[in-house]
mmCIF file of C-alpha atoms in Angstrom:
data_model
loop_
_atom_site.group_PDB
_atom_site.id
_atom_site.type_symbol
_atom_site.label_atom_id
_atom_site.label_comp_id
_atom_site.label_asym_id
_atom_site.label_seq_id
_atom_site.Cartn_x
_atom_site.Cartn_y
_atom_site.Cartn_z
ATOM 1 C CA GLU A 732 0.000 0.000 0.000
ATOM 2 C CA PRO A 733 1.422 3.411 -0.903
ATOM 3 C CA GLU A 734 2.430 5.576 1.983
ATOM 4 C CA VAL A 735 3.895 8.953 2.811
ATOM 5 C CA THR A 736 7.501 8.823 3.956
ATOM 6 C CA GLN A 737 9.508 11.403 5.878
ATOM 7 C CA THR A 738 13.191 11.890 6.567
ATOM 8 C CA PRO A 739 14.901 12.153 8.909
ATOM 9 C CA SER A 740 12.915 10.499 11.672
ATOM 10 C CA HIS A 741 14.705 12.661 14.243
ATOM 11 C CA GLN A 742 16.635 15.887 13.741
ATOM 12 C CA VAL A 743 18.594 17.673 16.422
ATOM 13 C CA THR A 744 19.785 21.196 15.723
ATOM 14 C CA GLN A 745 21.138 24.240 17.460
ATOM 15 C CA MET A 746 18.999 27.331 17.885
ATOM 16 C CA GLY A 747 19.434 29.672 14.926
ATOM 17 C CA GLN A 748 20.338 26.938 12.474
ATOM 18 C CA GLU A 749 18.395 26.143 9.337
ATOM 19 C CA VAL A 750 16.724 22.763 8.953
ATOM 20 C CA ILE A 751 15.043 21.097 6.025
ATOM 21 C CA LEU A 752 12.488 18.392 6.665
ATOM 22 C CA ARG A 753 11.773 16.109 3.761
ATOM 23 C CA CYS A 754 8.673 14.277 2.693
ATOM 24 C CA VAL A 755 7.835 11.970 -0.183
ATOM 25 C CA PRO A 756 4.076 12.087 -0.708
ATOM 26 C CA ILE A 757 2.059 9.326 -2.288
ATOM 27 C CA SER A 758 2.965 9.386 -5.959
ATOM 28 C CA ASN A 759 -0.315 10.354 -7.632
ATOM 29 C CA HIS A 760 -1.332 12.876 -4.988
ATOM 30 C CA LEU A 761 -1.653 16.551 -5.817
ATOM 31 C CA TYR A 762 -2.202 18.203 -2.424
ATOM 32 C CA PHE A 763 0.455 18.422 0.232
ATOM 33 C CA TYR A 764 0.380 19.545 3.817
ATOM 34 C CA TRP A 765 2.581 20.141 6.830
ATOM 35 C CA TYR A 766 1.328 19.893 10.395
ATOM 36 C CA ARG A 767 3.172 20.005 13.681
ATOM 37 C CA GLN A 768 2.558 18.585 17.124
ATOM 38 C CA ILE A 769 4.324 20.128 20.087
ATOM 39 C CA LEU A 770 4.778 17.541 22.811
ATOM 40 C CA GLY A 771 1.550 17.044 24.707
ATOM 41 C CA GLN A 772 -0.451 19.352 22.469
ATOM 42 C CA LYS A 773 -2.765 18.954 19.532
ATOM 43 C CA VAL A 774 -1.740 18.503 15.935
ATOM 44 C CA GLU A 775 -1.720 21.947 14.293
ATOM 45 C CA PHE A 776 -1.949 22.865 10.646
ATOM 46 C CA LEU A 777 0.951 24.771 9.140
ATOM 47 C CA VAL A 778 0.473 24.942 5.385
ATOM 48 C CA SER A 779 -1.129 23.340 2.365
ATOM 49 C CA PHE A 780 0.372 23.294 -1.122
ATOM 50 C CA TYR A 781 -1.145 22.683 -4.505
ATOM 51 C CA ASN A 782 -0.061 23.314 -8.073
ATOM 52 C CA ASN A 783 3.316 24.586 -6.931
ATOM 53 C CA GLU A 784 1.993 27.229 -4.621
ATOM 54 C CA ILE A 785 0.743 27.641 -1.083
ATOM 55 C CA SER A 786 -3.035 27.357 -0.968
ATOM 56 C CA GLU A 787 -3.538 27.955 2.756
ATOM 57 C CA LYS A 788 -1.313 28.712 5.724
ATOM 58 C CA SER A 789 -1.803 29.220 9.412
ATOM 59 C CA GLU A 790 -0.596 32.005 11.683
ATOM 60 C CA ILE A 791 2.200 29.687 12.791
ATOM 61 C CA PHE A 792 3.623 29.608 9.275
ATOM 62 C CA ASP A 793 5.515 32.877 9.416
ATOM 63 C CA ASP A 794 8.471 34.134 7.404
ATOM 64 C CA GLN A 795 10.892 31.677 8.964
ATOM 65 C CA PHE A 796 9.048 28.819 7.271
ATOM 66 C CA SER A 797 8.980 27.933 3.595
ATOM 67 C CA VAL A 798 7.869 24.957 1.537
ATOM 68 C CA GLU A 799 9.037 23.666 -1.765
ATOM 69 C CA ARG A 800 8.442 20.846 -4.170
ATOM 70 C CA PRO A 801 11.899 20.752 -5.738
ATOM 71 C CA ASP A 802 11.186 17.833 -8.020
ATOM 72 C CA GLY A 803 8.361 15.493 -8.882
ATOM 73 C CA SER A 804 8.562 13.482 -5.700
ATOM 74 C CA ASN A 805 9.805 15.486 -2.711
ATOM 75 C CA PHE A 806 8.030 18.071 -0.605
ATOM 76 C CA THR A 807 10.156 19.989 1.866
ATOM 77 C CA LEU A 808 9.641 22.245 4.859
ATOM 78 C CA LYS A 809 12.466 24.669 5.612
ATOM 79 C CA ILE A 810 12.835 26.473 8.894
ATOM 80 C CA ARG A 811 15.360 29.248 8.395
ATOM 81 C CA SER A 812 16.433 30.131 11.893
ATOM 82 C CA THR A 813 15.173 27.622 14.397
ATOM 83 C CA LYS A 814 13.921 28.612 17.810
ATOM 84 C CA LEU A 815 13.531 26.513 20.913
ATOM 85 C CA GLU A 816 9.765 26.604 20.477
ATOM 86 C CA ASP A 817 10.049 24.969 17.059
ATOM 87 C CA SER A 818 10.798 21.689 18.811
ATOM 88 C CA ALA A 819 7.931 19.457 17.783
ATOM 89 C CA MET A 820 6.904 16.485 15.687
ATOM 90 C CA TYR A 821 6.346 17.590 12.098
ATOM 91 C CA PHE A 822 3.927 15.599 9.983
ATOM 92 C CA CYS A 823 3.657 15.670 6.235
ATOM 93 C CA ALA A 824 0.405 14.634 4.576
ATOM 94 C CA SER A 825 -0.823 14.278 1.033
ATOM 95 C CA GLY A 826 -4.185 13.999 -0.677
ATOM 96 C CA ALA A 827 -5.359 12.927 -4.095
ATOM 97 C CA GLY A 828 -8.037 15.499 -4.722
ATOM 98 C CA GLY A 829 -11.788 15.180 -4.698
ATOM 99 C CA LEU A 830 -12.914 14.498 -1.176
ATOM 100 C CA ASN A 831 -10.625 15.832 1.497
ATOM 101 C CA GLU A 832 -8.769 12.780 2.735
ATOM 102 C CA GLN A 833 -5.226 13.263 3.992
ATOM 103 C CA PHE A 834 -2.660 10.532 4.429
ATOM 104 C CA PHE A 835 -0.028 11.233 7.029
ATOM 105 C CA GLY A 836 3.605 10.276 7.194
ATOM 106 C CA PRO A 837 5.348 8.949 10.316
ATOM 107 C CA GLY A 838 6.656 12.371 11.273
ATOM 108 C CA THR A 839 10.034 13.992 11.928
ATOM 109 C CA ARG A 840 10.846 14.817 15.500
ATOM 110 C CA LEU A 841 12.724 18.121 15.570
ATOM 111 C CA THR A 842 14.668 19.003 18.693
ATOM 112 C CA VAL A 843 16.115 22.498 18.926
ATOM 113 C CA LEU A 844 18.801 22.959 21.576
ATOM 114 C CA ALA B 1362 -14.480 29.193 15.001
ATOM 115 C CA GLN B 1363 -13.545 25.710 13.947
ATOM 116 C CA SER B 1364 -12.543 23.412 16.749
ATOM 117 C CA VAL B 1365 -12.568 19.855 17.970
ATOM 118 C CA THR B 1366 -12.941 18.877 21.603
ATOM 119 C CA GLN B 1367 -11.958 15.542 23.040
ATOM 120 C CA PRO B 1368 -13.066 15.793 26.668
ATOM 121 C CA ASP B 1369 -11.194 12.743 27.904
ATOM 122 C CA ILE B 1370 -7.448 13.219 28.102
ATOM 123 C CA HIS B 1371 -6.801 9.705 29.306
ATOM 124 C CA ILE B 1372 -8.961 6.575 29.470
ATOM 125 C CA THR B 1373 -8.105 3.217 30.994
ATOM 126 C CA VAL B 1374 -10.095 0.108 30.107
ATOM 127 C CA SER B 1375 -9.696 -3.589 30.729
ATOM 128 C CA GLU B 1376 -8.942 -5.851 27.819
ATOM 129 C CA GLY B 1377 -12.207 -7.181 26.419
ATOM 130 C CA ALA B 1378 -14.240 -4.269 27.714
ATOM 131 C CA SER B 1379 -16.099 -1.874 25.464
ATOM 132 C CA LEU B 1380 -14.733 1.537 24.605
ATOM 133 C CA GLU B 1381 -16.181 4.896 23.683
ATOM 134 C CA LEU B 1382 -14.036 7.932 22.955
ATOM 135 C CA ARG B 1383 -15.840 11.223 22.738
ATOM 136 C CA CYS B 1384 -15.427 13.905 20.111
ATOM 137 C CA ASN B 1385 -17.363 17.134 19.708
ATOM 138 C CA TYR B 1386 -16.776 19.614 16.962
ATOM 139 C CA SER B 1387 -17.594 23.150 15.995
ATOM 140 C CA TYR B 1388 -17.485 23.770 12.274
ATOM 141 C CA GLY B 1389 -19.036 26.411 10.072
ATOM 142 C CA ALA B 1390 -19.698 24.227 7.056
ATOM 143 C CA THR B 1391 -20.620 20.626 6.380
ATOM 144 C CA PRO B 1392 -18.111 18.702 8.471
ATOM 145 C CA TYR B 1393 -16.065 15.830 7.245
ATOM 146 C CA LEU B 1394 -14.923 13.863 10.251
ATOM 147 C CA PHE B 1395 -12.026 11.557 10.890
ATOM 148 C CA TRP B 1396 -10.487 9.474 13.612
ATOM 149 C CA TYR B 1397 -6.762 8.811 13.584
ATOM 150 C CA VAL B 1398 -4.687 6.603 15.853
ATOM 151 C CA GLN B 1399 -1.083 7.229 16.804
ATOM 152 C CA SER B 1400 0.981 4.477 18.376
ATOM 153 C CA PRO B 1401 4.169 5.468 20.214
ATOM 154 C CA GLY B 1402 6.807 6.639 17.749
ATOM 155 C CA GLN B 1403 4.441 6.188 14.842
ATOM 156 C CA GLY B 1404 2.559 8.483 12.522
ATOM 157 C CA LEU B 1405 -1.154 9.095 12.270
ATOM 158 C CA GLN B 1406 -3.106 6.159 10.911
ATOM 159 C CA LEU B 1407 -6.629 6.715 9.633
ATOM 160 C CA LEU B 1408 -9.162 4.585 11.499
ATOM 161 C CA LEU B 1409 -12.300 5.776 9.787
ATOM 162 C CA LYS B 1410 -13.949 8.750 8.145
ATOM 163 C CA TYR B 1411 -17.385 10.220 7.635
ATOM 164 C CA PHE B 1412 -18.242 12.195 4.552
ATOM 165 C CA SER B 1413 -21.971 11.623 4.076
ATOM 166 C CA GLY B 1414 -24.660 8.953 4.065
ATOM 167 C CA ASP B 1415 -25.021 6.403 6.824
ATOM 168 C CA THR B 1416 -24.146 8.098 10.083
ATOM 169 C CA LEU B 1417 -22.647 4.927 11.535
ATOM 170 C CA VAL B 1418 -19.325 4.264 9.875
ATOM 171 C CA GLN B 1419 -17.098 1.253 10.167
ATOM 172 C CA GLY B 1420 -13.354 1.464 10.244
ATOM 173 C CA ILE B 1421 -10.321 -0.691 10.575
ATOM 174 C CA LYS B 1422 -9.415 -2.775 13.605
ATOM 175 C CA GLY B 1423 -13.064 -3.241 14.586
ATOM 176 C CA PHE B 1424 -13.722 0.441 15.321
ATOM 177 C CA GLU B 1425 -16.878 2.300 14.450
ATOM 178 C CA ALA B 1426 -18.068 5.865 14.905
ATOM 179 C CA GLU B 1427 -21.440 7.539 14.851
ATOM 180 C CA PHE B 1428 -22.057 11.023 13.502
ATOM 181 C CA LYS B 1429 -24.766 12.893 15.385
ATOM 182 C CA ARG B 1430 -25.370 16.253 13.811
ATOM 183 C CA SER B 1431 -27.780 17.391 16.542
ATOM 184 C CA GLN B 1432 -25.087 16.854 19.166
ATOM 185 C CA SER B 1433 -22.136 17.904 16.990
ATOM 186 C CA SER B 1434 -20.494 14.662 17.967
ATOM 187 C CA PHE B 1435 -18.551 11.890 16.320
ATOM 188 C CA ASN B 1436 -17.801 9.351 19.031
ATOM 189 C CA LEU B 1437 -15.557 6.389 18.417
ATOM 190 C CA ARG B 1438 -16.524 2.953 19.730
ATOM 191 C CA LYS B 1439 -15.207 -0.550 19.913
ATOM 192 C CA PRO B 1440 -17.143 -3.422 21.495
ATOM 193 C CA SER B 1441 -14.121 -5.321 22.798
ATOM 194 C CA VAL B 1442 -10.747 -3.699 23.297
ATOM 195 C CA HIS B 1443 -7.489 -5.522 22.645
ATOM 196 C CA TRP B 1444 -4.182 -4.750 24.351
ATOM 197 C CA SER B 1445 -2.807 -3.615 20.984
ATOM 198 C CA ASP B 1446 -5.375 -0.798 20.909
ATOM 199 C CA ALA B 1447 -3.375 1.136 23.493
ATOM 200 C CA ALA B 1448 -2.444 4.354 21.691
ATOM 201 C CA GLU B 1449 -3.341 8.018 21.275
ATOM 202 C CA TYR B 1450 -6.568 8.719 19.398
ATOM 203 C CA PHE B 1451 -7.255 11.937 17.551
ATOM 204 C CA CYS B 1452 -10.500 13.243 16.162
ATOM 205 C CA ALA B 1453 -10.284 15.683 13.256
ATOM 206 C CA VAL B 1454 -12.676 17.764 11.177
ATOM 207 C CA GLY B 1455 -12.176 19.254 7.757
ATOM 208 C CA ALA B 1456 -14.010 20.789 4.852
ATOM 209 C CA LYS B 1457 -15.136 18.906 1.800
ATOM 210 C CA ASN B 1458 -12.599 20.326 -0.574
ATOM 211 C CA THR B 1459 -9.131 18.919 -0.721
ATOM 212 C CA GLY B 1460 -6.511 21.439 0.225
ATOM 213 C CA ASN B 1461 -8.347 22.615 3.301
ATOM 214 C CA GLN B 1462 -6.764 22.052 6.644
ATOM 215 C CA PHE B 1463 -7.835 19.580 9.249
ATOM 216 C CA TYR B 1464 -8.574 20.699 12.780
ATOM 217 C CA PHE B 1465 -7.514 18.181 15.386
ATOM 218 C CA GLY B 1466 -8.561 17.560 18.932
ATOM 219 C CA THR B 1467 -6.036 17.290 21.728
ATOM 220 C CA GLY B 1468 -6.226 13.537 21.684
ATOM 221 C CA THR B 1469 -7.263 10.794 24.100
ATOM 222 C CA SER B 1470 -4.631 8.449 25.427
ATOM 223 C CA LEU B 1471 -5.924 4.906 25.832
ATOM 224 C CA THR B 1472 -4.399 2.460 28.287
ATOM 225 C CA VAL B 1473 -5.519 -1.167 28.190
ATOM 226 C CA ILE B 1474 -5.013 -3.277 31.288
ATOM 227 C CA PRO B 1475 -4.942 -7.074 31.193
#
């Protein structure tokens, strides 16, 4: 069964460093999402992406964040200058279109020291 | 405002007992409702979804959920819990159109005792 994959599974970085989280969505999907889950809190929407542009973003998704689909398979989330409060589990999701059904990857745990 | 409430932070049940996890939502349009399960160190696995039609929906692993519009609820049930069901359960609501975000509840942590 096709699935969304994410790398790395765990990323540790120093405050102020840039990180890139990578996702490979399901191959025929057209809609891509990033969510995050701070430890002990709810899963929160960050951004959705369709047709090579952002279609929706939350207040969390400020100028330090960016997304890109650099090729036909990867979908990346870049955090330019990480802060301690960016420590969270980051989930990528993808959807085929039509009814809104999102398939989630296993997540990347980001730890900012 | 769109929101999902899961009133029970943590539930403990005995193996073989029945289970009901509560979910209430507030949504300005026709809600599409989902339950996801997250095992430790794992991602979010879809248990079941409700888009339209029969308000009682069946999912994987023997779970079912009932949509009650009048109560703005979408409670998850299982008649007999297995030890492997111990996990975190999340209710989510979204709009019909793909590309729209999901709103998640805070989750209910399920412990199963032998």
